[in-house]
Coordinates of C-alpha atoms in Angstrom, one line a residue:
Chain A
X760 CA 52.1 -37.5 -130.9
X761 CA 53.4 -35.1 -128.3
X762 CA 56.0 -32.4 -128.2
X763 CA 59.4 -33.5 -127.1
X764 CA 60.9 -32.6 -123.7
X765 CA 62.8 -29.7 -125.1
X766 CA 59.6 -27.9 -126.4
X767 CA 59.6 -25.7 -123.3
X768 CA 63.3 -24.8 -123.5
X769 CA 64.0 -21.3 -124.7
X770 CA 67.7 -20.9 -125.6
X771 CA 67.4 -17.4 -127.1
X772 CA 65.0 -15.9 -124.5
X773 CA 67.1 -12.8 -123.6
X774 CA 67.6 -9.2 -124.4
X775 CA 67.4 -8.3 -128.1
X776 CA 66.7 -10.6 -131.0
X777 CA 66.7 -14.4 -131.1
X778 CA 69.7 -14.2 -133.6
X779 CA 72.6 -11.8 -134.1
X780 CA 71.9 -10.7 -137.7
X781 CA 71.0 -7.1 -136.6
X782 CA 70.5 -5.1 -133.5
X783 CA 67.2 -4.7 -131.8
X784 CA 66.2 -1.1 -132.3
X785 CA 62.8 0.6 -132.4
X786 CA 62.5 3.1 -135.2
X787 CA 61.0 5.7 -132.8
X788 CA 64.2 5.7 -130.7
X789 CA 66.6 6.4 -133.5
X790 CA 67.9 9.8 -134.4
X791 CA 65.9 11.4 -137.2
X792 CA 67.3 11.3 -140.7
X793 CA 67.4 14.4 -142.8
X794 CA 66.8 14.0 -146.6
X795 CA 68.5 16.4 -149.0
X796 CA 66.9 19.9 -149.4
X797 CA 64.7 19.4 -146.3
X798 CA 62.4 16.9 -148.0
X799 CA 60.3 14.8 -145.7
X800 CA 59.6 11.7 -147.7
X801 CA 62.0 9.8 -150.0
X802 CA 60.0 8.1 -152.7
X803 CA 61.7 5.0 -153.9
X804 CA 60.1 3.4 -156.9
X805 CA 61.5 0.0 -157.9
X806 CA 60.4 -1.8 -161.0
X807 CA 60.9 -5.6 -161.0
X808 CA 61.8 -7.1 -164.4
X809 CA 61.3 -10.8 -164.0
X810 CA 61.7 -14.0 -166.0
X811 CA 59.6 -17.0 -164.9
X812 CA 60.9 -20.1 -166.7
X813 CA 58.4 -22.5 -168.3
X814 CA 60.3 -25.5 -166.8
X815 CA 59.8 -24.4 -163.2
X816 CA 61.6 -26.7 -160.7
X817 CA 59.7 -25.5 -157.6
X818 CA 62.9 -26.0 -155.5
X819 CA 62.0 -25.8 -152.6
X820 CA 58.6 -24.3 -153.4
X821 CA 56.7 -22.8 -156.3
X822 CA 57.7 -19.2 -156.7
X823 CA 54.6 -16.9 -156.1
X824 CA 53.5 -15.6 -159.5
X825 CA 55.1 -18.6 -161.3
X826 CA 53.7 -21.5 -163.3
X827 CA 50.7 -23.3 -161.8
X828 CA 49.4 -25.4 -164.7
X829 CA 50.8 -28.6 -166.2
X830 CA 53.8 -28.1 -168.6
X831 CA 53.8 -26.1 -170.8
X832 CA 51.9 -23.4 -168.8
X833 CA 51.9 -20.9 -171.6
X834 CA 49.2 -18.7 -169.9
X835 CA 51.4 -17.7 -167.0
X836 CA 54.6 -17.8 -168.9
X837 CA 53.4 -15.3 -171.5
X838 CA 51.4 -13.2 -169.1
X839 CA 54.6 -12.6 -167.1
X840 CA 56.6 -12.0 -170.3
X841 CA 54.1 -9.3 -171.2
X842 CA 55.6 -7.1 -168.6
X843 CA 59.0 -7.2 -170.3
X844 CA 57.6 -6.5 -173.8
X845 CA 54.7 -4.1 -173.2
X846 CA 54.1 -3.1 -169.6
X847 CA 57.6 -1.8 -169.0
X848 CA 57.4 0.7 -171.9
X849 CA 54.1 2.0 -170.5
X850 CA 55.9 2.3 -167.1
X851 CA 58.7 4.3 -168.8
X852 CA 56.2 6.7 -170.3
X853 CA 54.5 7.2 -166.9
X854 CA 57.7 7.8 -165.1
X855 CA 58.8 10.4 -167.7
X856 CA 55.4 12.1 -167.6
X857 CA 55.6 12.7 -163.9
X858 CA 59.4 13.2 -163.6
X859 CA 59.9 10.1 -161.4
X860 CA 63.1 8.2 -160.9
X861 CA 63.1 4.4 -160.4
X862 CA 65.5 1.6 -159.7
X863 CA 65.1 -1.5 -161.8
X864 CA 65.5 -4.9 -160.2
X865 CA 66.3 -7.3 -162.9
X866 CA 66.7 -11.1 -163.1
X867 CA 70.1 -11.6 -164.7
X868 CA 68.4 -13.8 -167.2
X869 CA 66.2 -10.8 -168.3
X870 CA 69.4 -8.8 -169.1
X871 CA 70.8 -11.7 -171.0
X872 CA 67.7 -12.6 -173.0
X873 CA 66.5 -9.0 -173.8
X874 CA 69.6 -6.9 -174.7
X875 CA 67.3 -4.2 -176.2
X876 CA 65.5 -3.8 -173.0
X877 CA 68.7 -3.8 -171.0
X878 CA 70.2 -1.2 -173.2
X879 CA 67.1 0.9 -172.8
X880 CA 67.3 0.7 -169.0
X881 CA 71.0 1.7 -169.2
X882 CA 70.4 4.6 -171.5
X883 CA 67.6 5.9 -169.4
X884 CA 70.0 5.9 -166.4
X885 CA 68.1 3.6 -164.0
X886 CA 70.0 2.2 -161.1
X887 CA 70.1 -1.6 -161.6
X888 CA 69.5 -4.0 -158.8
X889 CA 70.2 -7.7 -159.2
X890 CA 67.0 -9.7 -158.6
X891 CA 68.8 -13.1 -158.7
X892 CA 69.3 -15.2 -161.8
X893 CA 65.6 -15.8 -162.5
X894 CA 62.4 -16.2 -160.5
X895 CA 62.7 -20.0 -160.1
X896 CA 66.4 -19.8 -159.0
X897 CA 65.4 -19.5 -155.3
X898 CA 67.8 -19.0 -152.4
X899 CA 66.5 -21.1 -149.5
X900 CA 67.3 -22.7 -146.2
X901 CA 69.0 -26.0 -146.7
X902 CA 70.5 -25.1 -150.0
X903 CA 74.1 -26.3 -150.2
X904 CA 76.4 -23.3 -149.7
X905 CA 78.6 -24.1 -152.7
X906 CA 75.5 -24.2 -154.9
X907 CA 74.2 -20.9 -153.6
X908 CA 77.7 -19.2 -153.7
X909 CA 78.0 -20.1 -157.4
X910 CA 74.4 -18.8 -158.0
X911 CA 75.1 -15.5 -156.3
X912 CA 78.5 -15.0 -158.1
X913 CA 77.1 -15.9 -161.5
X914 CA 74.1 -13.7 -161.2
X915 CA 76.1 -10.7 -160.1
X916 CA 79.1 -11.2 -162.4
X917 CA 77.0 -11.6 -165.5
X918 CA 74.7 -8.7 -164.7
X919 CA 77.6 -6.4 -164.0
X920 CA 79.3 -7.4 -167.1
X921 CA 76.2 -7.0 -169.3
X922 CA 75.1 -3.7 -167.8
X923 CA 78.4 -2.0 -167.1
X924 CA 77.0 -0.9 -163.8
X925 CA 78.6 -1.8 -160.4
X926 CA 75.3 -3.3 -159.2
X927 CA 75.3 -2.8 -155.4
X928 CA 71.8 -3.8 -154.6
X929 CA 70.0 -7.1 -154.4
X930 CA 66.5 -8.5 -154.1
X931 CA 66.2 -12.3 -153.8
X932 CA 63.6 -14.0 -156.0
X933 CA 60.5 -14.2 -153.7
X934 CA 62.5 -12.3 -151.2
X935 CA 63.5 -15.7 -149.8
X936 CA 66.9 -16.4 -148.4
X937 CA 69.1 -19.1 -146.8
X938 CA 71.1 -18.5 -143.7
X939 CA 74.1 -17.9 -146.0
X940 CA 72.5 -15.5 -148.4
X941 CA 73.5 -12.2 -146.7
X942 CA 77.2 -13.2 -146.3
X943 CA 77.4 -14.4 -149.9
X944 CA 76.0 -11.1 -151.0
X945 CA 78.5 -9.1 -148.9
X946 CA 81.3 -11.3 -150.2
X947 CA 80.3 -10.4 -153.8
X948 CA 80.3 -6.7 -153.4
X949 CA 76.6 -6.1 -152.5
X950 CA 76.1 -3.0 -150.3
X951 CA 72.3 -3.1 -149.8
X952 CA 69.7 -5.8 -150.0
X953 CA 65.9 -5.5 -149.8
X954 CA 64.5 -8.9 -148.7
X955 CA 63.7 -8.1 -145.0
X956 CA 60.5 -6.1 -144.4
X957 CA 61.0 -5.5 -140.7
X958 CA 61.6 -1.7 -140.9
X959 CA 60.5 1.5 -142.6
X960 CA 64.0 2.8 -142.7
X961 CA 67.5 1.3 -143.6
X962 CA 69.4 -0.4 -140.9
X963 CA 72.7 -2.3 -140.5
X964 CA 72.8 -6.0 -141.1
X965 CA 75.8 -8.0 -140.0
X966 CA 77.5 -10.9 -141.9
X967 CA 80.8 -12.7 -141.6
X968 CA 81.8 -10.9 -144.7
X969 CA 81.0 -7.4 -143.5
X970 CA 78.0 -5.1 -142.9
X971 CA 75.1 -4.8 -145.4
X972 CA 72.4 -2.1 -145.4
X973 CA 69.0 -3.6 -145.2
X974 CA 66.7 -1.4 -147.3
X975 CA 62.9 -1.4 -146.6
X976 CA 61.0 -2.4 -149.7
X977 CA 57.5 -3.0 -148.4
X978 CA 55.8 -6.2 -149.5
X979 CA 52.4 -5.1 -148.0
X980 CA 52.3 -2.1 -150.4
X981 CA 53.4 -4.1 -153.5
X982 CA 51.1 -4.1 -156.5
X983 CA 51.5 -7.8 -156.6
X984 CA 50.6 -8.3 -153.0
X985 CA 47.6 -5.9 -153.1
X986 CA 46.1 -6.9 -156.4
X987 CA 47.1 -10.5 -156.8
X988 CA 47.5 -11.8 -153.3
X989 CA 44.7 -9.8 -151.6
X990 CA 42.6 -9.5 -154.8
X991 CA 41.9 -5.8 -153.9
X992 CA 40.6 -3.5 -156.6
X993 CA 42.8 -1.2 -158.6
X994 CA 41.2 1.9 -157.0
X995 CA 41.9 0.4 -153.6
X996 CA 45.5 0.0 -154.6
X997 CA 45.6 3.7 -155.3
X998 CA 43.8 4.5 -152.0
X999 CA 46.4 2.5 -150.1
X1000 CA 49.3 4.2 -151.6
X1001 CA 47.7 7.6 -151.0
X1002 CA 46.9 6.8 -147.4
X1003 CA 50.5 5.5 -146.8
X1004 CA 52.0 8.6 -148.4
X1005 CA 49.8 10.9 -146.3
X1006 CA 50.6 9.0 -143.1
X1007 CA 54.3 8.9 -143.7
X1008 CA 54.5 12.6 -144.6
X1009 CA 52.7 13.4 -141.4
X1010 CA 55.0 11.1 -139.3
X1011 CA 58.0 12.6 -141.1
X1012 CA 57.0 16.1 -140.0
X1013 CA 57.7 15.2 -136.3
X1014 CA 60.1 12.2 -136.5
X1015 CA 62.5 12.8 -139.4
X1016 CA 62.7 11.5 -142.9
X1017 CA 60.7 8.5 -144.0
X1018 CA 60.6 6.3 -147.1
X1019 CA 57.7 5.4 -149.3
X1020 CA 58.9 2.3 -151.2
X1021 CA 56.8 1.0 -154.1
X1022 CA 57.7 -2.2 -155.7
X1023 CA 56.0 -2.4 -159.1
X1024 CA 55.6 -5.2 -161.6
X1025 CA 55.0 -4.3 -165.3
X1026 CA 53.3 -7.6 -166.0
X1027 CA 50.6 -6.5 -163.5
X1028 CA 50.2 -2.7 -163.4
X1029 CA 51.4 -2.4 -167.0
X1030 CA 48.1 -3.9 -168.3
X1031 CA 46.0 -1.5 -170.3
X1032 CA 43.2 -1.4 -167.7
X1033 CA 45.6 -0.7 -164.9
X1034 CA 48.2 1.7 -166.2
X1035 CA 46.0 4.7 -165.6
X1036 CA 45.9 3.8 -161.9
X1037 CA 49.7 3.9 -161.8
X1038 CA 49.6 7.3 -163.5
X1039 CA 47.1 8.5 -161.0
X1040 CA 49.4 7.4 -158.2
X1041 CA 52.3 9.2 -159.8
X1042 CA 50.2 12.3 -160.3
X1043 CA 49.3 12.3 -156.6
X1044 CA 52.9 11.7 -155.5
X1045 CA 54.3 14.3 -157.8
X1046 CA 51.9 16.9 -156.4
X1047 CA 53.5 16.7 -153.0
X1048 CA 56.3 19.2 -152.6
X1049 CA 57.9 17.4 -149.7
X1050 CA 58.7 14.3 -151.7
X1051 CA 62.2 13.4 -152.9
X1052 CA 62.1 11.0 -155.8
X1053 CA 65.3 9.0 -155.0
X1054 CA 67.4 6.1 -156.1
X1055 CA 68.1 3.5 -153.5
X1056 CA 71.9 4.1 -153.6
X1057 CA 71.2 7.8 -152.8
X1058 CA 69.1 6.8 -149.8
X1059 CA 71.8 4.4 -148.7
X1060 CA 74.4 7.2 -148.9
X1061 CA 72.4 9.5 -146.8
X1062 CA 71.8 6.7 -144.3
X1063 CA 75.5 6.0 -144.0
X1064 CA 76.6 9.6 -143.9
Chain B
X33 CA 38.4 -36.1 -129.4
X34 CA 35.0 -34.8 -128.2
X35 CA 32.1 -33.4 -130.1
X36 CA 31.9 -30.4 -127.7
X37 CA 34.0 -29.4 -124.7
X38 CA 31.0 -28.3 -122.6
X39 CA 32.6 -25.0 -121.9
X40 CA 29.3 -23.1 -121.9
X41 CA 25.6 -23.7 -122.2
X42 CA 23.3 -22.6 -125.0
X43 CA 22.0 -19.1 -124.0
X44 CA 19.6 -17.4 -126.5
X45 CA 20.3 -13.7 -127.3
X46 CA 16.9 -12.5 -126.1
X47 CA 15.4 -11.8 -122.7
X48 CA 18.8 -12.0 -120.9
X49 CA 19.2 -10.2 -117.6
X50 CA 19.9 -6.5 -118.5
X51 CA 23.5 -5.4 -118.3
X52 CA 24.5 -1.7 -117.7
X53 CA 28.2 -0.9 -117.7
X54 CA 29.7 1.7 -115.3
X55 CA 28.2 5.2 -115.7
X56 CA 25.1 3.7 -117.4
X57 CA 27.2 2.9 -120.5
X58 CA 25.6 0.7 -123.2
X59 CA 28.7 -0.7 -124.8
X60 CA 32.1 -1.7 -123.3
X61 CA 34.8 -1.0 -125.8
X62 CA 38.3 -2.4 -125.5
X63 CA 41.3 -2.7 -127.8
X64 CA 43.7 -5.7 -127.4
X65 CA 47.0 -5.2 -129.2
X66 CA 48.8 -8.5 -129.6
X67 CA 52.4 -7.9 -128.9
X68 CA 54.1 -11.0 -130.0
X69 CA 57.4 -12.6 -130.5
X70 CA 57.8 -15.2 -133.3
X71 CA 61.1 -17.2 -133.4
X72 CA 63.3 -17.4 -136.4
X73 CA 64.0 -21.1 -135.8
X74 CA 61.4 -22.6 -133.4
X75 CA 61.4 -26.3 -132.5
X76 CA 59.1 -28.4 -134.6
X77 CA 55.6 -29.0 -133.3
X78 CA 54.1 -32.3 -134.3
X79 CA 50.8 -30.8 -135.4
X80 CA 51.6 -27.3 -136.8
X81 CA 54.5 -25.9 -138.7
X82 CA 55.5 -22.3 -137.9
X83 CA 56.7 -21.1 -141.2
X84 CA 55.7 -22.0 -144.8
X85 CA 59.2 -21.9 -146.2
X86 CA 62.3 -23.7 -145.0
X87 CA 64.0 -21.8 -142.1
X88 CA 64.9 -18.9 -142.3
X89 CA 61.4 -17.8 -143.5
X90 CA 62.3 -14.2 -144.1
X91 CA 59.0 -13.0 -145.4
X92 CA 56.9 -14.1 -142.4
X93 CA 59.5 -13.5 -139.7
X94 CA 60.6 -10.1 -140.8
X95 CA 57.1 -8.6 -141.2
X96 CA 56.3 -9.7 -137.6
X97 CA 59.5 -8.1 -136.4
X98 CA 58.2 -4.9 -138.1
X99 CA 55.4 -4.9 -135.6
X100 CA 57.8 -4.5 -132.7
X101 CA 60.5 -2.3 -134.4
X102 CA 58.1 0.1 -136.1
X103 CA 54.4 -0.6 -135.5
X104 CA 54.1 -0.8 -131.7
X105 CA 54.9 2.9 -131.1
X106 CA 52.5 4.0 -133.8
X107 CA 49.6 2.1 -132.4
X108 CA 50.5 3.0 -128.8
X109 CA 50.5 6.7 -129.6
X110 CA 47.3 6.5 -131.5
X111 CA 45.4 4.6 -128.7
X112 CA 46.8 7.2 -126.2
X113 CA 45.5 10.0 -128.4
X114 CA 41.9 8.6 -128.0
X115 CA 42.2 7.8 -124.3
X116 CA 42.3 4.1 -124.9
X117 CA 44.4 1.9 -122.6
X118 CA 45.6 -1.2 -124.4
X119 CA 44.9 -4.7 -123.0
X120 CA 48.0 -6.4 -124.3
X121 CA 47.9 -9.9 -125.5
X122 CA 51.5 -10.7 -124.7
X123 CA 54.0 -13.3 -125.9
X124 CA 55.6 -13.1 -122.5
X125 CA 59.2 -13.9 -123.8
X126 CA 58.9 -10.4 -125.2
X127 CA 59.5 -9.2 -121.6
X128 CA 63.0 -10.6 -122.0
X129 CA 63.6 -9.7 -125.6
X130 CA 62.1 -6.2 -125.7
X131 CA 61.7 -4.8 -122.2
X132 CA 61.5 -1.2 -123.7
X133 CA 58.1 -2.1 -125.1
X134 CA 56.9 -3.4 -121.7
X135 CA 58.0 -0.2 -120.0
X136 CA 56.3 2.0 -122.5
X137 CA 53.0 0.2 -122.0
X138 CA 53.4 0.2 -118.2
X139 CA 54.0 3.9 -118.3
X140 CA 50.6 4.4 -119.9
X141 CA 49.0 2.0 -117.3
X142 CA 48.2 -0.6 -119.9
X143 CA 47.1 -4.1 -119.0
X144 CA 48.9 -7.3 -119.9
X145 CA 47.4 -10.7 -120.3
X146 CA 49.0 -14.0 -121.3
X147 CA 49.3 -15.0 -124.9
X148 CA 51.8 -17.8 -124.1
X149 CA 55.6 -17.6 -124.2
X150 CA 56.2 -17.3 -128.0
X151 CA 53.7 -17.3 -130.8
X152 CA 55.7 -20.1 -132.4
X153 CA 55.2 -22.5 -129.5
X154 CA 51.9 -24.2 -130.0
X155 CA 49.8 -26.0 -127.3
X156 CA 49.2 -28.9 -129.7
X157 CA 50.8 -32.0 -128.4
X158 CA 51.8 -30.7 -125.0
X159 CA 51.1 -32.9 -122.0
X160 CA 48.9 -31.5 -119.3
X161 CA 52.0 -30.8 -117.2
X162 CA 53.8 -29.1 -120.1
X163 CA 50.8 -26.8 -120.8
X164 CA 50.5 -26.0 -117.1
X165 CA 54.2 -25.2 -116.9
X166 CA 54.0 -23.0 -120.0
X167 CA 51.0 -21.1 -118.6
X168 CA 52.6 -20.7 -115.2
X169 CA 55.8 -19.4 -116.8
X170 CA 53.7 -16.8 -118.7
X171 CA 51.8 -15.6 -115.7
X172 CA 55.0 -15.4 -113.6
X173 CA 56.7 -13.5 -116.3
X174 CA 54.0 -10.9 -116.5
X175 CA 54.1 -10.5 -112.7
X176 CA 57.9 -10.2 -112.6
X177 CA 58.1 -7.6 -115.3
X178 CA 54.9 -5.6 -114.7
X179 CA 53.7 -6.4 -111.2
X180 CA 50.3 -7.3 -112.7
X181 CA 48.4 -10.5 -111.7
X182 CA 47.4 -11.8 -115.1
X183 CA 43.6 -11.9 -115.5
X184 CA 43.1 -13.1 -119.0
X185 CA 44.3 -15.6 -121.5
X186 CA 44.5 -16.0 -125.3
X187 CA 46.3 -19.2 -126.2
X188 CA 49.4 -18.8 -128.2
X189 CA 48.5 -18.6 -131.9
X190 CA 45.0 -19.7 -130.8
X191 CA 46.4 -23.2 -130.2
X192 CA 44.3 -25.0 -127.6
X193 CA 44.0 -28.3 -125.7
X194 CA 40.9 -29.7 -124.1
X195 CA 42.2 -28.4 -120.8
X196 CA 43.5 -25.0 -121.7
X197 CA 40.9 -22.9 -119.9
X198 CA 40.9 -25.2 -116.8
X199 CA 44.7 -25.0 -116.6
X200 CA 44.8 -21.2 -117.0
X201 CA 42.2 -20.7 -114.2
X202 CA 43.9 -23.2 -111.9
X203 CA 47.4 -21.8 -112.3
X204 CA 46.0 -18.3 -111.8
X205 CA 44.4 -19.4 -108.5
X206 CA 47.5 -21.2 -107.3
X207 CA 49.6 -18.0 -107.9
X208 CA 47.2 -15.2 -107.0
X209 CA 43.9 -16.5 -105.9
X210 CA 40.9 -14.8 -107.6
X211 CA 43.1 -11.9 -108.8
X212 CA 44.4 -14.0 -111.7
X213 CA 43.1 -16.4 -114.2
X214 CA 39.5 -15.0 -114.4
X215 CA 38.7 -14.6 -118.1
X216 CA 39.5 -16.0 -121.5
X217 CA 39.5 -14.4 -125.0
X218 CA 39.6 -17.8 -126.8
X219 CA 35.9 -18.2 -127.5
X220 CA 33.9 -16.4 -130.2
X221 CA 30.4 -17.6 -129.4
X222 CA 28.8 -14.3 -128.0
X223 CA 28.7 -10.5 -127.9
X224 CA 28.4 -10.4 -124.2
X225 CA 30.5 -12.0 -121.4
X226 CA 29.4 -15.5 -120.5
X227 CA 30.1 -17.8 -117.6
X228 CA 32.4 -20.7 -118.4
X229 CA 32.3 -24.2 -116.9
X230 CA 35.5 -25.3 -115.4
X231 CA 36.4 -28.5 -113.5
X232 CA 37.5 -26.3 -110.6
X233 CA 34.1 -24.5 -110.5
X234 CA 36.0 -21.2 -110.4
X235 CA 34.0 -18.1 -111.3
X236 CA 35.4 -17.5 -114.7
X237 CA 34.1 -15.7 -117.8
X238 CA 34.6 -15.5 -121.5
X239 CA 35.1 -11.9 -122.7
X240 CA 34.2 -11.1 -126.3
X241 CA 37.4 -10.7 -128.4
X242 CA 36.0 -10.6 -131.9
X243 CA 37.8 -12.7 -134.4
X244 CA 35.9 -10.9 -137.1
X245 CA 37.3 -7.5 -136.0
X246 CA 40.8 -9.0 -135.6
X247 CA 43.0 -7.1 -138.0
X248 CA 45.0 -10.1 -139.0
X249 CA 41.9 -12.2 -139.7
X250 CA 40.5 -9.2 -141.7
X251 CA 43.7 -8.4 -143.6
X252 CA 45.4 -11.7 -144.0
X253 CA 42.6 -14.3 -144.0
X254 CA 39.7 -12.3 -145.3
X255 CA 41.8 -10.0 -147.4
X256 CA 39.8 -6.9 -146.6
X257 CA 40.7 -3.5 -148.1
X258 CA 42.0 -1.1 -145.5
X259 CA 39.3 1.6 -145.9
X260 CA 36.6 -1.1 -145.9
X261 CA 38.1 -2.5 -142.6
X262 CA 37.6 0.9 -141.1
X263 CA 33.9 0.8 -142.3
X264 CA 33.5 -2.7 -140.9
X265 CA 34.7 -1.5 -137.5
X266 CA 32.1 1.3 -137.5
X267 CA 29.3 -1.0 -138.7
X268 CA 30.2 -3.5 -135.9
X269 CA 30.1 -0.7 -133.4
X270 CA 26.8 0.8 -134.7
X271 CA 25.0 -2.5 -134.3
X272 CA 26.3 -3.4 -130.9
X273 CA 25.7 0.2 -129.7
X274 CA 22.1 0.0 -130.8
X275 CA 21.6 -3.4 -129.1
X276 CA 23.2 -1.9 -126.0
X277 CA 19.9 -0.1 -125.4
X278 CA 18.5 -3.4 -124.4
X279 CA 21.5 -4.8 -122.5
X280 CA 25.1 -3.8 -122.5
X281 CA 27.3 -5.3 -125.2
X282 CA 31.1 -5.6 -125.6
X283 CA 33.1 -4.6 -128.6
X284 CA 36.8 -5.6 -129.0
X285 CA 39.3 -4.7 -131.6
X286 CA 42.1 -7.2 -131.5
X287 CA 45.1 -5.9 -133.3
X288 CA 48.7 -6.7 -134.4
X289 CA 51.3 -4.1 -134.9
X290 CA 52.6 -5.8 -138.0
X291 CA 49.2 -5.3 -139.6
X292 CA 47.3 -2.3 -138.3
X293 CA 50.4 -0.1 -138.0
X294 CA 51.4 -0.3 -141.6
X295 CA 51.3 3.2 -143.1
X296 CA 48.5 2.4 -145.5
X297 CA 46.2 1.1 -142.7
X298 CA 46.6 3.7 -140.0
X299 CA 44.1 6.2 -141.4
X300 CA 41.1 4.0 -141.5
X301 CA 41.9 2.6 -138.0
X302 CA 42.2 6.1 -136.6
X303 CA 38.9 7.2 -138.2
X304 CA 37.1 4.2 -136.6
X305 CA 38.6 4.9 -133.2
X306 CA 37.6 8.5 -133.4
X307 CA 34.1 7.5 -134.4
X308 CA 33.7 5.0 -131.6
X309 CA 35.2 7.1 -128.8
X310 CA 33.2 10.1 -130.0
X311 CA 29.9 8.5 -128.8
X312 CA 28.4 8.9 -125.4
X313 CA 27.6 5.9 -123.2
X314 CA 30.6 4.0 -124.4
X315 CA 32.8 2.6 -121.6
X316 CA 36.3 2.7 -122.9
X317 CA 37.9 0.0 -120.8
X318 CA 40.2 -3.1 -120.6
X319 CA 39.7 -6.8 -120.5
X320 CA 40.2 -7.2 -116.8
X321 CA 37.9 -4.3 -116.0
X322 CA 35.1 -5.9 -118.0
X323 CA 35.6 -9.3 -116.5
X324 CA 35.7 -8.0 -112.9
X325 CA 32.7 -5.8 -113.3
X326 CA 30.7 -8.6 -114.9
X327 CA 31.8 -11.1 -112.2
X328 CA 30.7 -8.8 -109.5
X329 CA 27.4 -7.5 -110.9
X330 CA 26.1 -10.0 -113.5
X331 CA 27.7 -13.4 -113.2
X332 CA 25.3 -14.9 -110.7
X333 CA 22.2 -13.6 -112.5
X334 CA 23.6 -15.0 -115.7
X335 CA 24.2 -18.4 -114.2
X336 CA 20.6 -18.5 -112.9
X337 CA 19.2 -17.3 -116.2
X338 CA 21.2 -19.8 -118.2
X339 CA 20.1 -22.7 -116.0
X340 CA 16.4 -21.7 -116.4
X341 CA 16.8 -21.8 -120.2
X342 CA 18.1 -25.3 -120.6
X343 CA 14.6 -26.7 -120.9
X344 CA 12.3 -25.9 -123.8
X345 CA 10.2 -23.0 -122.5
X346 CA 9.3 -20.1 -124.8

């Protein structure tokens, strides 16, 4: 087999990106952002509340963290469900102990299945982000646009109705998208989305239905990535957050406001042998006077102002 | 397919002719930042698929873009702080996409070598003519945008053919004589430079570009914790520095701005750079400088020594 004759043709080889979704721009070249009250580092904690269905369809791929065993894979199903029953309540306590805010990215099906939990989230005043319908409802290249449009609309309409919140943020399951996802989100009233990990600061993302704000929610610093993908120790997770925090604070002192974005999964860090690590992370972060514990919509507002 | 490409001869790591780097240095240290461009929607290669998900593969594409948008300046400023000139392994289409990055590196007198056009265009399945054209395009791009005559090669995404090194050396000669196409980073068989057999008989060397120290291999393949990676860099240096008493060694740190420049990985990297450059008798240098110095001072001795060791004599 050999490559075809077009293999050395480069239709997008020109200034800027190889697409028109956003502008090429180096972070270092942008004007510095000032956070409220002169803080250097916005701390954005996001907690992902996820539902992994037992009858996983794997369309078009098995969602990371999902079922891996023959049906019924009760070990993974229940271990994920643990987060919504147990882990999240440990998270709430830890947040309160250290005076931290957090957004909560929720599969719409979690809101539907667990009204008690939804109500608790609302009462506590968390900003709710839509995390798609459920973890196996993937958005993907090649998905028929009508199918995806219906999925986006249903996920958002139901979550807004159940929560009473406007729901302006979005994280796709597995942070996976089709070419159509951003425009469908914009058409359905989403202001910011968090799937693209190409920046440490917000930037403008263009769609046929208007401009979205791309919010930087690091995958590399996720508990799931570090503990489950990389199999690093819990203490290394803490070290990595501390090193990132110190580095960003230092960078912010000369280059303007930065964001430390931590995406957390209660089915993982909410385990009894891990929760103390999260508490130690919170303790460290709360000891820094230059940190602003912020909700994503607050960050978006500063970025847009 | 062949059992072995015959690129180099067996050469035991004892009793080799002694190397001393400029100034009597024991260890030549170089850092090779890969500055790459990955395409969102590359053409399909018959042997290797660029992305694990259907296009658009946002997770993989976007973190690589992070390297250029955010990471590059971080690593560049860090290397500059420790007096290190990067030897850039360049996806040469980046000259067209992101000329700002090229200019910043040029302003610091960094070196550029070819890493193909895009890191999503693999050598697998190319005809000899196609591979030659791709390599020529990359060397010409580097010259056009930096005025440098490309000395080194690292095949795009480490995708090779049987002829990769031959073609790189030949195109280098055609364009710039012995100023271009003189070393490869594609081989990981040694901790010192080694002469490479080419069909053209050109004087050409392999320069150690450690896969084990490569941040992406460390972080993505071997899943090493960041602080441990910093320790591994120091341990690697300590051993090569010690052995450098006998004969000069080479240490390379190949990096990627989408890995090493993430906020949680910068501290351990900086500590390692500070440690290494804090030693005396370390030649902080570039790929081309190592290759040229070796070709001028040690290549001929090495060829003779290797020839003498092909028979069983202890």
